[in-house]
Structures are given as C-alpha cells and as structure tokens.
XYZ file of C-alpha atoms in Angstrom:
660
model
C 49.231 -40.772 182.500
C 52.668 -39.343 183.285
C 53.172 -35.715 184.231
C 49.979 -34.126 182.910
C 50.497 -30.361 182.985
C 47.634 -28.927 180.970
C 48.586 -25.949 178.809
C 47.132 -24.059 175.910
C 45.487 -26.484 173.528
C 45.196 -24.160 170.532
C 42.297 -23.585 168.146
C 40.321 -26.506 166.845
C 41.122 -25.419 163.299
C 44.620 -26.772 163.807
C 43.356 -30.319 164.406
C 43.295 -31.811 160.906
C 41.174 -34.863 160.297
C 42.747 -37.889 158.697
C 41.781 -36.720 155.185
C 44.218 -33.813 155.485
C 47.048 -35.435 157.415
C 49.029 -38.661 157.172
C 46.896 -41.754 157.701
C 47.996 -43.837 160.638
C 45.833 -46.905 160.493
C 46.207 -50.143 158.617
C 43.405 -51.272 156.427
C 41.789 -50.880 153.077
C 40.613 -47.284 152.801
C 39.395 -44.821 150.246
C 40.687 -41.290 150.748
C 37.702 -39.803 148.997
C 34.560 -40.697 150.953
C 32.381 -39.545 148.068
C 33.948 -42.260 145.934
C 33.442 -45.335 148.030
C 33.168 -44.611 151.719
C 35.663 -45.891 154.260
C 36.660 -49.543 154.328
C 39.102 -51.226 156.689
C 40.406 -54.717 156.905
C 43.287 -56.765 158.230
C 44.607 -59.925 156.687
C 45.668 -62.288 159.431
C 49.101 -63.832 159.110
C 47.865 -67.382 159.408
C 44.783 -67.539 157.162
C 43.083 -65.955 154.179
C 40.161 -64.577 156.170
C 39.653 -61.073 157.521
C 39.614 -59.412 160.919
C 37.533 -56.290 160.648
C 38.811 -53.070 162.157
C 36.915 -51.428 165.007
C 33.560 -49.987 164.094
C 33.139 -46.277 163.571
C 33.477 -44.430 166.839
C 35.509 -47.143 168.608
C 39.086 -46.662 169.747
C 41.677 -49.434 169.437
C 44.165 -47.765 171.801
C 44.130 -45.735 175.005
C 45.651 -42.616 173.448
C 42.273 -40.786 173.689
C 43.377 -39.532 177.071
C 46.245 -37.556 175.530
C 45.773 -33.923 174.577
C 47.920 -30.899 173.672
C 49.461 -29.526 176.855
C 50.343 -32.932 178.275
C 53.904 -33.827 179.154
C 54.707 -37.462 178.452
C 58.194 -38.386 179.547
C 60.634 -36.340 177.434
C 57.903 -34.724 175.316
C 55.620 -31.727 175.692
C 52.640 -32.237 173.378
C 51.935 -28.926 171.651
C 49.425 -29.555 168.887
C 47.522 -32.475 167.400
C 48.507 -32.759 163.743
C 46.191 -35.623 162.795
C 44.691 -38.901 163.905
C 43.385 -42.156 162.538
C 41.767 -45.299 163.843
C 44.890 -46.635 165.545
C 47.202 -43.681 166.127
C 47.424 -39.962 166.789
C 50.156 -37.555 165.765
C 51.245 -34.563 167.831
C 53.672 -31.748 167.340
C 55.863 -31.990 170.424
C 58.945 -30.454 171.981
C 61.604 -32.983 172.928
C 62.988 -31.536 176.133
C 66.343 -33.321 176.171
C 67.230 -32.183 172.630
C 65.314 -28.897 172.619
C 63.821 -29.577 169.204
C 60.406 -29.900 167.656
C 59.432 -33.404 166.595
C 56.343 -35.181 165.334
C 55.249 -37.858 167.798
C 53.049 -40.696 166.639
C 51.237 -42.361 169.537
C 49.770 -45.817 169.004
C 49.239 -49.090 170.751
C 52.373 -51.178 171.141
C 52.218 -53.440 168.099
C 53.753 -53.793 164.658
C 57.249 -53.437 163.262
C 57.043 -49.922 161.864
C 59.876 -48.495 164.021
C 62.197 -51.332 163.024
C 61.231 -50.819 159.385
C 61.722 -47.054 159.430
C 64.958 -47.309 161.379
C 66.465 -48.846 158.239
C 65.552 -45.830 156.123
C 67.753 -42.730 156.088
C 67.051 -40.855 152.892
C 66.530 -37.201 152.054
C 63.044 -37.900 150.663
C 61.814 -40.139 153.477
C 60.663 -38.761 156.823
C 63.431 -39.531 159.260
C 62.481 -41.508 162.371
C 64.642 -40.675 165.360
C 63.627 -43.348 167.871
C 60.751 -44.895 169.796
C 59.693 -44.999 173.414
C 57.399 -47.656 174.868
C 55.186 -47.140 177.921
C 54.296 -50.746 178.775
C 52.132 -49.725 181.739
C 49.842 -47.867 179.324
C 50.266 -50.123 176.315
C 51.458 -47.159 174.247
C 54.296 -46.656 171.847
C 55.778 -43.235 171.007
C 57.438 -42.990 167.624
C 59.108 -39.604 167.276
C 60.338 -38.361 163.941
C 61.343 -35.382 161.858
C 58.817 -32.545 162.024
C 57.842 -31.139 158.632
C 55.744 -27.972 158.863
C 54.788 -27.672 155.175
C 51.663 -29.829 155.351
C 50.942 -32.715 152.991
C 50.172 -33.221 149.334
C 46.525 -33.624 150.362
C 46.360 -29.864 150.944
C 48.150 -29.259 147.637
C 45.616 -31.473 145.876
C 42.762 -29.414 147.277
C 44.363 -26.269 145.878
C 44.740 -27.975 142.507
C 41.018 -28.689 142.441
C 40.235 -25.093 143.389
C 42.533 -23.600 140.715
C 41.867 -23.386 136.985
C 44.314 -25.538 134.956
C 45.792 -22.565 133.100
C 46.599 -20.852 136.417
C 48.482 -23.765 137.975
C 52.251 -23.339 138.270
C 54.973 -24.233 140.714
C 53.766 -21.320 142.833
C 50.705 -23.384 143.719
C 52.877 -25.854 145.643
C 54.664 -23.035 147.458
C 51.365 -21.300 148.302
C 50.068 -24.526 149.877
C 53.271 -24.858 151.905
C 53.126 -21.232 153.030
C 49.496 -21.649 154.085
C 50.477 -24.660 156.204
C 53.340 -22.700 157.752
C 51.055 -19.801 158.581
C 48.464 -22.159 160.031
C 51.093 -23.560 162.405
C 52.598 -20.176 163.244
C 55.849 -20.971 161.431
C 58.004 -18.345 159.726
C 57.939 -18.559 155.949
C 61.190 -19.367 154.198
C 62.200 -16.842 151.550
C 65.004 -16.769 149.006
C 65.755 -20.486 149.251
C 67.264 -21.951 146.086
C 64.794 -24.839 146.071
C 61.834 -22.473 146.294
C 63.182 -20.410 143.400
C 63.536 -23.596 141.374
C 59.949 -24.632 142.087
C 58.551 -21.174 141.360
C 60.031 -21.263 137.850
C 58.346 -24.568 136.937
C 55.112 -25.162 135.086
C 52.586 -27.317 136.915
C 53.389 -30.491 134.897
C 57.086 -29.881 135.600
C 56.276 -29.448 139.292
C 54.520 -32.826 139.305
C 57.568 -34.380 137.597
C 59.821 -32.650 140.155
C 57.845 -34.198 143.010
C 57.661 -37.544 141.228
C 61.390 -37.819 140.740
C 62.057 -37.391 144.450
C 59.368 -39.806 145.562
C 60.562 -42.379 143.012
C 64.057 -42.080 144.481
C 62.568 -42.687 147.941
C 60.801 -45.842 146.704
C 63.993 -47.079 145.078
C 65.956 -46.520 148.271
C 63.306 -48.284 150.359
C 63.268 -51.214 147.938
C 67.051 -51.521 148.184
C 66.534 -51.964 151.956
C 63.852 -54.603 151.405
C 60.979 -52.248 152.288
C 57.681 -51.786 150.442
C 55.398 -48.904 151.378
C 52.001 -50.233 150.202
C 50.039 -47.058 151.024
C 51.159 -44.271 148.683
C 48.661 -41.374 148.729
C 48.729 -37.563 149.101
C 48.184 -37.632 152.862
C 51.302 -39.774 153.274
C 53.632 -37.308 151.528
C 54.804 -34.569 153.876
C 56.390 -31.305 152.730
C 59.276 -29.337 154.136
C 59.161 -25.553 154.431
C 60.840 -25.417 151.015
C 58.289 -27.722 149.392
C 60.524 -30.809 149.314
C 58.412 -33.997 149.527
C 59.168 -36.739 152.021
C 57.448 -40.102 152.095
C 55.877 -40.962 155.435
C 53.638 -43.466 157.202
C 55.181 -46.857 156.568
C 52.769 -48.271 159.151
C 51.559 -50.998 156.775
C 54.845 -51.366 154.952
C 56.727 -54.636 154.809
C 60.434 -55.225 155.300
C 61.949 -58.603 154.559
C 64.895 -57.720 156.812
C 62.932 -57.210 160.040
C 62.414 -60.184 162.324
C 58.753 -60.946 162.932
C 57.582 -59.071 159.854
C 55.747 -60.797 157.031
C 53.926 -59.569 153.932
C 50.537 -60.252 155.508
C 51.228 -58.416 158.748
C 48.964 -55.330 158.906
C 48.104 -55.802 155.286
C 46.002 -53.004 153.834
C 46.235 -49.778 151.908
C 44.081 -47.099 150.332
C 41.554 -48.377 147.846
C 41.683 -45.230 145.727
C 45.388 -45.739 144.897
C 45.796 -49.520 144.868
C 47.284 -51.370 141.933
C 45.250 -54.180 140.346
C 47.365 -56.866 142.040
C 46.984 -55.069 145.392
C 43.206 -55.050 144.962
C 43.247 -58.747 144.130
C 45.311 -59.505 147.223
C 42.824 -57.589 149.389
C 39.962 -59.932 148.520
C 40.223 -63.616 149.604
C 37.834 -64.614 146.808
C 40.337 -63.477 144.156
C 43.429 -65.439 143.092
C 46.003 -62.772 143.971
C 47.985 -62.888 147.202
C 49.977 -60.368 149.188
C 53.153 -62.140 148.080
C 52.490 -60.796 144.567
C 53.161 -57.228 145.672
C 56.481 -55.587 144.925
C 57.777 -52.090 144.254
C 55.829 -51.967 140.986
C 52.652 -51.837 143.074
C 54.030 -48.776 144.864
C 54.929 -47.294 141.464
C 51.330 -47.779 140.335
C 50.012 -45.993 143.424
C 52.542 -43.203 142.881
C 51.318 -42.864 139.301
C 47.696 -42.529 140.452
C 48.639 -39.881 143.012
C 50.721 -37.839 140.561
C 48.000 -38.055 137.892
C 45.560 -36.738 140.483
C 47.912 -33.873 141.334
C 48.367 -33.077 137.655
C 44.699 -33.076 136.657
C 42.685 -32.707 139.864
C 41.100 -36.170 139.716
C 42.157 -39.789 139.552
C 42.252 -41.574 136.181
C 39.334 -43.871 137.049
C 35.553 -43.560 137.299
C 34.029 -42.790 140.674
C 33.098 -45.856 142.715
C 29.416 -45.849 143.701
C 29.324 -49.146 145.613
C 28.472 -49.033 149.327
C 30.036 -52.318 150.463
C 33.660 -53.391 150.473
C 33.409 -56.351 148.085
C 31.598 -54.345 145.401
C 34.072 -51.456 145.761
C 36.995 -53.784 145.207
C 35.344 -55.445 142.222
C 34.460 -52.135 140.535
C 37.894 -50.687 141.195
C 39.613 -53.792 139.872
C 37.517 -53.820 136.701
C 38.375 -50.161 136.022
C 42.105 -50.664 136.559
C 42.376 -53.691 134.346
C 41.442 -51.472 131.387
C 43.582 -48.789 129.705
C 43.002 -45.213 130.830
C 39.798 -43.957 129.186
C 39.921 -40.992 126.749
C 37.820 -38.842 129.096
C 40.639 -38.967 131.659
C 43.355 -38.457 129.052
C 41.543 -35.252 128.121
C 42.120 -34.025 131.692
C 45.839 -33.637 131.011
C 46.707 -29.928 130.799
C 47.606 -28.397 127.459
C 51.200 -27.763 128.571
C 51.759 -31.353 129.713
C 54.903 -32.671 127.959
C 54.498 -35.846 125.943
C 57.220 -37.403 128.119
C 55.264 -36.895 131.339
C 52.124 -38.343 129.762
C 54.099 -41.424 128.651
C 55.793 -41.853 132.038
C 52.541 -41.695 133.999
C 50.714 -44.018 131.609
C 53.555 -46.520 131.994
C 53.173 -46.300 135.793
C 49.458 -47.067 135.341
C 49.805 -50.105 133.108
C 47.386 -52.849 134.269
C 50.088 -55.524 133.973
C 52.924 -54.897 136.392
C 55.509 -56.273 133.931
C 54.641 -53.358 131.648
C 55.405 -50.739 134.312
C 58.750 -49.229 135.234
C 60.825 -51.938 136.836
C 62.014 -49.922 139.829
C 62.115 -46.475 141.385
C 65.519 -45.630 139.919
C 64.277 -46.179 136.388
C 61.195 -44.075 137.096
C 63.248 -41.291 138.687
C 65.377 -41.076 135.525
C 62.222 -40.688 133.458
C 60.946 -37.853 135.647
C 64.341 -36.153 135.403
C 64.001 -36.358 131.635
C 60.613 -34.613 131.882
C 62.313 -31.632 133.539
C 64.694 -30.949 130.642
C 62.761 -29.288 127.772
C 65.267 -30.093 125.020
C 65.931 -33.646 126.195
C 62.261 -34.513 126.626
C 61.459 -33.181 123.138
C 64.211 -35.424 121.788
C 62.805 -38.496 123.501
C 59.125 -37.742 122.951
C 58.584 -35.626 119.874
C 55.975 -32.866 120.358
C 52.680 -33.380 118.478
C 53.586 -30.833 115.782
C 57.016 -32.377 115.151
C 57.683 -33.928 111.736
C 60.671 -35.887 112.946
C 61.107 -39.298 111.250
C 60.411 -41.801 114.021
C 58.897 -44.801 112.193
C 60.554 -48.221 112.548
C 61.758 -48.382 108.921
C 63.049 -44.815 108.643
C 66.697 -45.783 109.373
C 67.026 -47.502 105.997
C 66.053 -44.563 103.729
C 67.884 -42.117 106.013
C 71.091 -44.156 105.757
C 70.673 -44.587 102.006
C 70.162 -40.865 101.372
C 72.820 -39.683 103.832
C 75.461 -41.937 102.278
C 74.217 -42.135 98.695
C 74.009 -38.444 97.770
C 77.560 -37.510 98.882
C 78.849 -40.733 97.313
C 77.274 -39.861 93.949
C 78.808 -36.369 94.103
C 82.222 -37.771 95.001
C 82.110 -40.452 92.286
C 81.024 -37.912 89.685
C 83.765 -35.465 90.595
C 86.403 -38.203 90.724
C 85.403 -39.646 87.357
C 85.291 -36.243 85.619
C 88.567 -35.037 87.160
C 90.547 -38.185 86.344
C 89.070 -38.629 82.887
C 89.789 -35.020 81.933
C 93.352 -34.871 83.225
C 94.526 -38.473 82.788
C 92.320 -40.797 80.781
C 91.665 -38.319 77.956
C 95.390 -38.433 77.133
C 95.394 -42.221 76.678
C 94.741 -44.144 73.478
C 91.078 -44.669 72.474
C 91.359 -48.367 73.299
C 92.758 -47.553 76.772
C 89.962 -45.062 77.331
C 87.342 -47.675 76.480
C 89.063 -50.126 78.818
C 89.084 -47.504 81.564
C 85.363 -46.886 81.108
C 84.740 -50.636 81.315
C 86.794 -50.947 84.520
C 85.036 -47.930 86.040
C 81.616 -49.354 85.112
C 82.504 -52.539 86.989
C 84.460 -51.207 89.963
C 82.201 -48.305 90.950
C 78.988 -50.415 91.229
C 80.932 -53.237 92.878
C 82.305 -50.827 95.487
C 78.823 -49.429 96.108
C 77.324 -52.894 96.573
C 80.095 -54.106 98.891
C 80.043 -50.868 100.857
C 76.260 -51.022 101.221
C 76.429 -54.590 102.530
C 79.081 -53.654 105.071
C 77.064 -50.628 106.203
C 73.888 -52.692 106.539
C 75.786 -55.246 108.615
C 77.113 -52.442 110.806
C 73.577 -51.048 111.178
C 71.872 -54.369 111.903
C 71.302 -53.794 115.605
C 70.321 -50.132 115.411
C 67.693 -51.065 112.812
C 66.317 -54.289 114.311
C 66.370 -53.552 118.057
C 64.188 -50.391 117.880
C 61.724 -52.305 115.717
C 61.688 -55.085 118.305
C 61.155 -52.633 121.156
C 58.275 -51.055 119.276
C 56.456 -54.386 118.907
C 57.148 -55.488 122.482
C 60.163 -57.794 122.231
C 62.398 -58.160 125.265
C 66.158 -57.764 124.901
C 68.930 -58.463 127.367
C 70.719 -55.529 128.986
C 73.869 -56.577 127.129
C 72.106 -56.356 123.757
C 70.615 -52.962 124.570
C 73.961 -51.633 125.759
C 75.726 -52.812 122.592
C 72.976 -51.264 120.478
C 73.324 -47.899 122.202
C 77.076 -47.962 121.624
C 76.532 -48.995 118.004
C 74.199 -46.041 117.536
C 76.668 -43.515 118.966
C 79.521 -44.926 116.864
C 77.519 -45.496 113.697
C 78.622 -42.313 111.942
C 82.299 -43.112 112.519
C 81.929 -46.644 111.262
C 80.110 -45.612 108.095
C 82.619 -42.940 107.131
C 85.392 -45.364 108.021
C 83.997 -47.821 105.478
C 83.651 -45.061 102.865
C 87.182 -43.784 103.429
C 88.560 -47.309 103.224
C 86.915 -47.847 99.848
C 88.292 -44.578 98.497
C 91.739 -45.522 99.762
C 91.550 -48.919 98.072
C 90.420 -47.266 94.842
C 93.510 -45.079 95.030
C 95.578 -48.239 94.778
C 93.465 -50.074 92.208
C 93.002 -47.367 89.564
C 96.697 -46.566 89.028
C 97.409 -50.297 88.771
C 94.588 -50.735 86.272
C 95.838 -47.791 84.240
C 99.307 -49.275 84.135
C 97.898 -52.586 82.939
C 95.681 -50.934 80.340
C 97.995 -48.236 79.046
C 101.291 -50.008 79.617
C 102.550 -47.259 81.916
C 101.424 -43.762 82.890
C 103.354 -40.574 83.687
C 104.590 -40.217 87.235
C 102.494 -37.066 87.799
C 99.365 -39.145 87.259
C 99.663 -40.551 90.764
C 99.643 -37.039 92.224
C 96.386 -36.314 90.359
C 94.838 -39.478 91.742
C 95.960 -38.604 95.253
C 94.523 -35.084 95.103
C 91.199 -36.214 93.686
C 90.935 -38.966 96.290
C 91.606 -36.510 99.121
C 88.760 -34.312 97.898
C 86.383 -37.226 97.294
C 87.316 -38.845 100.596
C 86.543 -35.594 102.444
C 83.151 -35.420 100.709
C 82.379 -39.061 101.535
C 83.460 -38.612 105.167
C 82.155 -35.220 106.311
C 78.682 -34.937 104.846
C 77.407 -38.476 105.587
C 78.794 -38.241 109.110
C 76.778 -35.153 109.998
C 73.581 -36.419 108.409
C 73.844 -39.793 110.155
C 74.896 -38.362 113.509
C 72.023 -35.876 113.430
C 69.609 -38.746 112.835
C 71.167 -40.948 115.528
C 71.213 -38.234 118.181
C 67.811 -36.731 117.422
C 65.755 -39.756 116.427
C 67.459 -43.083 117.150
C 69.358 -42.950 120.448
C 66.382 -41.374 122.327
C 64.390 -44.548 121.564
C 66.378 -46.283 124.309
C 65.599 -43.525 126.799
C 61.898 -44.044 126.103
C 62.309 -47.612 127.321
C 64.343 -46.556 130.350
C 67.566 -47.951 128.909
C 70.863 -46.144 129.520
C 73.652 -46.181 132.079
C 76.359 -43.921 133.422
C 78.866 -45.103 130.789
C 76.759 -43.280 128.215
C 78.091 -39.975 129.530
C 81.592 -40.810 128.271
C 80.310 -42.002 124.894
C 78.266 -38.821 124.429
C 81.223 -36.596 125.291
C 83.530 -38.430 122.906
C 80.925 -38.159 120.174
C 80.768 -34.390 120.715
C 84.559 -34.166 120.397
C 84.597 -36.235 117.187
C 81.897 -34.050 115.683
C 84.221 -31.060 115.990
C 86.906 -32.962 114.075
C 84.533 -33.795 111.219
C 83.505 -30.140 111.011
C 87.139 -29.365 110.220
C 87.075 -32.028 107.499
C 83.972 -30.431 105.982
C 85.701 -27.060 105.953
C 88.666 -28.610 104.109
C 86.624 -29.754 101.066
C 86.718 -26.463 99.075
C 90.238 -25.767 100.328
C 91.453 -29.126 99.031
C 89.854 -28.465 95.636
C 91.575 -25.089 95.268
C 94.884 -26.470 96.531
C 94.764 -29.300 94.013
C 94.661 -27.118 90.902
C 97.702 -25.132 92.024
C 99.830 -28.182 91.195
C 98.499 -28.357 87.630
C 100.159 -26.798 84.601
C 98.389 -23.708 83.318
C 97.193 -25.554 80.214
C 95.356 -28.129 82.324
C 93.768 -25.788 84.826
C 91.327 -24.438 82.281
C 89.978 -27.923 81.517
C 88.909 -28.551 85.112
C 88.303 -25.011 86.336
C 84.508 -25.330 86.140
C 84.520 -28.591 88.086
C 86.693 -26.992 90.762
C 84.446 -23.924 90.928
C 81.387 -26.090 91.364
C 83.255 -28.065 94.001
C 84.214 -24.896 95.887
C 80.733 -23.388 95.804
C 79.191 -26.734 96.746
C 81.805 -27.179 99.472
C 80.993 -23.783 100.979
C 77.264 -24.517 100.921
C 77.971 -27.965 102.359
C 80.078 -26.468 105.143
C 77.313 -24.026 106.101
C 74.826 -26.891 106.275
C 77.176 -29.085 108.279
C 77.886 -26.207 110.649
C 74.173 -25.758 111.271
C 73.839 -29.499 111.887
C 76.914 -29.333 114.113
C 75.278 -26.748 116.372
C 72.058 -28.757 116.608
C 73.985 -31.958 117.334
C 76.058 -30.299 120.051
C 72.985 -28.939 121.826
C 71.242 -32.298 121.563
C 74.303 -34.107 122.913
C 74.478 -31.708 125.843
C 70.808 -32.386 126.618
C 71.307 -36.154 126.449
C 74.420 -35.843 128.591
C 72.428 -33.962 131.231
C 69.977 -36.851 131.343
C 72.793 -39.403 131.627
C 74.476 -37.309 134.334
C 71.210 -37.189 136.256
C 71.001 -40.981 136.020
C 74.478 -41.223 137.490
C 73.423 -39.024 140.414
C 70.223 -41.013 140.968
C 72.037 -44.348 140.911
C-alpha cells in the first residue's frame, strides 16, 4: 500500500460497527438482528436468480490492510467511522485542501460516484470526488464529513427515553454526544439548534422528515432512487441537520451502465411491499416496479420508528431469508395494527399521524406521489394553527362531514335574508304602502307574496350552482374519487371566492327588487310620490348591507376553517394560492366596514323622514341598530379568527413555494 506511516489509531470505542454507522454494502439486510438476522443478496442484471454475498467473516475487497494512521495518496486516515461487507469509511485529512473528509474505501465497482456526482443538495451528503487505485483494485470516494453521528444513535436514545421526556433536545443531545466522542467542539447559539430545542418530539420528527423528503424529491428530479432509507444512512451535521447518505445501491437512469437491477438490495426492516416482492424471484414483483414511492414508504417506517421507538410491524422470527421476506410482506400488506397506533405519543398532532400513515399505505398509489408533496405535509405539521385547521384535534366539534356545506350555506344565507326581508317589508309597508288605497295594499301584499319567494328560489338555485364543485369534490375525495389537477385547482379557487359570489348574488337581487317594487307600485297605485323612491333606496341600502356582510363572514369562516383545508389533506395546493389567500384577507377587511355601516345606515335613513313618520318606524330602527351593533361585534370576532386562519394557510402555501 502507498506511503504507510503508522500513527495513533485511537481507542476502539471510536470504531462503530455497521449498526451504528452508514451501511456500505448492497444486499437485503435487517438493521435489527433480533428481528430477522442479517440477509444479503444481489440480483444479477441478466437473470432473476441470486448471487449470494460473501459468507460471514469473508472480505470482498482488499481494504482490510488499511488502518488509521495510514497515508493513502492525498489522504491521512485518522479514524475508522464504520464498515460493512464491501466498504470501510474513514475520517481523513485531505492534504491538498487541508480539510477533513469522510473517505469510503471499496473495491472498484458500481456507479455510486457517478450517481452521487449528480446530487448537490443541502440535505444530501455532498460527494467531492473519487480516486481509483487500479493496482490495488480500490476506489476512494471522499465526501463531506458530518461529525454529528447518524439517526441510528438518535433512535437508541429514543428507546432509552420515556415518551413524555422526549423533545427536540434529545436530537441535540445525540449530536453533542457524537461530537464529544470524536473530539469535536460543540456548536452553541446556532439558530438551527435553537429552533430544534423549542420543538416537541413529534415536531422534531416532522422537522427531520421535511428535509429528508426534500432530498428524495431532489434526487428523483435527477433520476435517482435511493432504495435503502434507514437511520444509519442519515447523517447529522453539528447543528442536527439531517443529510441523506449511502446511495451505494441507488439507481440513476441518467448514468451510463446503470440499471435498476445493478446492486439491487436494501434493508428488509424498511422495505416497501413492492420492494420486498422484487427481492424474491418467486414473487411477481420486479425491480422495475420501484419508484420514489418506495423510498417514501421506507422514510415513513424510519420516522415512525423515531417517533415511537419501534417499527409499525410485528417482529420477524424467521431464521431464513425466504421466510423473513414472506412474513414481512404479509405484515406490510395489512393496515397498521391498533397496538402500533397506540405507540404514538399523546402530543402527536393528528396531521403527523395522517402523514405517516399515508406514507405506509400498502398500495403505492395511495401514498404521497413525490417528495415535494410529502415535504409540504411535514411543513404543515410544524405550524400548530395550520395543522389544527387541516386535521381537527380529537376534541374539536368543527363541522367536517361531507354534507355539512348545505346546511351551513342555508343557515348563513337564510337567517340574514329573513331579517332583511322582514325589515324591508315592515319599513316600506309602514311608510309607503299604508298610505295607499286598501285595494292597492292588497295588491302589494299579493306581489310581495309572489316576488319574495320567487327571489329566494332563484337565488338559492344560483347559489347551489355556484357551490356545486365545493360541495361535490370534497365528497368525492372522501370516498376515493380521483380528480384532475385542473378540477382541484378550480375547486380551491371556487372555495376562496365563494363568499364574494354569494353576496354578489344577494346584492344583485336586492338591486333588482329596488327597480321592480317602485314599478309595481306605480302600476298598482297609478303613481306614487317622488319621495317614495328615496324610502326604497334607503331601505334597500340597509337590507343589502345585511344580506352582504353577515353571510359573507359566516361563509368565509366555514370555507377557511373547514372546507379549504380539505384540499391540503390531500396534498393539493400550489403557489398561486398565496395570492388568492392574500386577496381574500383584503376583501374581508372591506366587508367588515360594510358590517359596521348597517346601524349607521339605519340611523341615517330616519333623518330624512318627516317628524310625523319617524315615530312609526322608530322601534324598527332601534331594533336594527341594536341588532347591527351585536352583528358587528360577532363579525369582528369572526374577522379576527379568519385573518389568523388565513395567515396560517398562507404560511403553508409560502412553504410550498419555497419547497418547490
């Protein structure tokens, strides 16, 4: 070997076995030996059979001769960080750059360097370059050195800590222990560390999940699948930031000489059902069936394990590979059993439970479609107000059933409409109709009895037509229908504009009535005093304000709190939603002004009446003013709730824009 200059090797305690460091061997493995033992296999590129990995104790490469203290070309090997069946990893000093790097030493095979060279992402371990020593048959892959250990060490701390004592500090304590073990200086006062320290443990898991989901999405966009997601393959920076590592059995469709069956394998404990099927030649699945949804499944298993301390499946007792695969596959084709659901901590948000269960769906079509969609869901889990909007807490009495929109719409529109119609009828009959002949009064009553119900029926039909998508699409989503992105986008926009459209219909009908009733009075009475039109105008302004302000706030509250979040549950939104949410917030302020004008308009109206007429309507105006004040207080309270909810939803949409 080149330039051996033996130095201080360091204590044996620093040499982590493969269970506590990134795995560097292809094959089908179980991380937990108590579950199923260790299994390895390779699928050959040309046939469905298997080439078995070297037996226990054998070495597939000549790297056994390397040890800390050696100098190999440009690298001084300082410390062995971990090793597997086909590779060893050292902490090394790169002399030419005067920096610490992690050097993975393996036999010269595979396309991992070419695959990793395509990946430059903040949550993926950065590979700098490779060196090949053909005379020794070795390949040196040197990459970013991360001193914070792996999630495997964090998982061990989770198992050793009572659920009620787990917080974001647990992650930082594991990182600090790894730093101390390697003689590194702890980082203090970093913004990221402060952010983690303030999180609950479920929020910490969501925080990690969002970043790893972004890494998977980025890798997928470069045509790369990981195919071996597990705690030992997630490295941590000194600040606790996770970075995905060990793409040694990954597949890139952009690298020459790479194929899905090259170095096929993975970790049995985290495999998706389709991955398990592809690992057994007796089963119908093939490696071509794997896509990023298989990585999402494995990520879900790993995060569930971090959250609860154990995986969401029974322990595997089989001693041979075929039986292990069969038992694992049978367990993962079933929904998560109640005994594992009970492992979720008491402070686990409903959103995080839903997101992880979606990752673990047996059918891949039922999982999140890609890493970007999953990352948005994890971001949602980190916003307390937004996640409670999307996934109502267990004690919430929020109306979320599929048929609730219909009674909500009917009540929100009907009650203010009845008040407005009653006030309008009393006001006009007292000041105008009562002065007509008895025959004209009877005719007026007949016209009112026809026009008011007709207006209500026509208005209701128009409103139902306007609401057709926001009623039917959520029902369809609930029962499993698939909708095009265009339909879902139009439905979201319909939901955010629904309040405006409804009050627009109501205001239009009141405006039309302002034209019809004076005409009808002229036809019935043969002419009315000119001041009559002013009375009609004033009463219509008041009634129009009632029909516009109060329904708007009731409907918008329901849309923002109960209806629009339905689409976030299904991962449906885009960056354009930010603009719609902001415009909705601005319009809500305008309608608050309209609500405040209701009692003012009533008082202003009577100032134009002669003194003899004021007394006849004074009680109606007083009731209107008191009711208007109470209505304004209620709308103001709804306004504040709506604004806070819109801000929460906007934060989620903004996060989606950043992720995309």
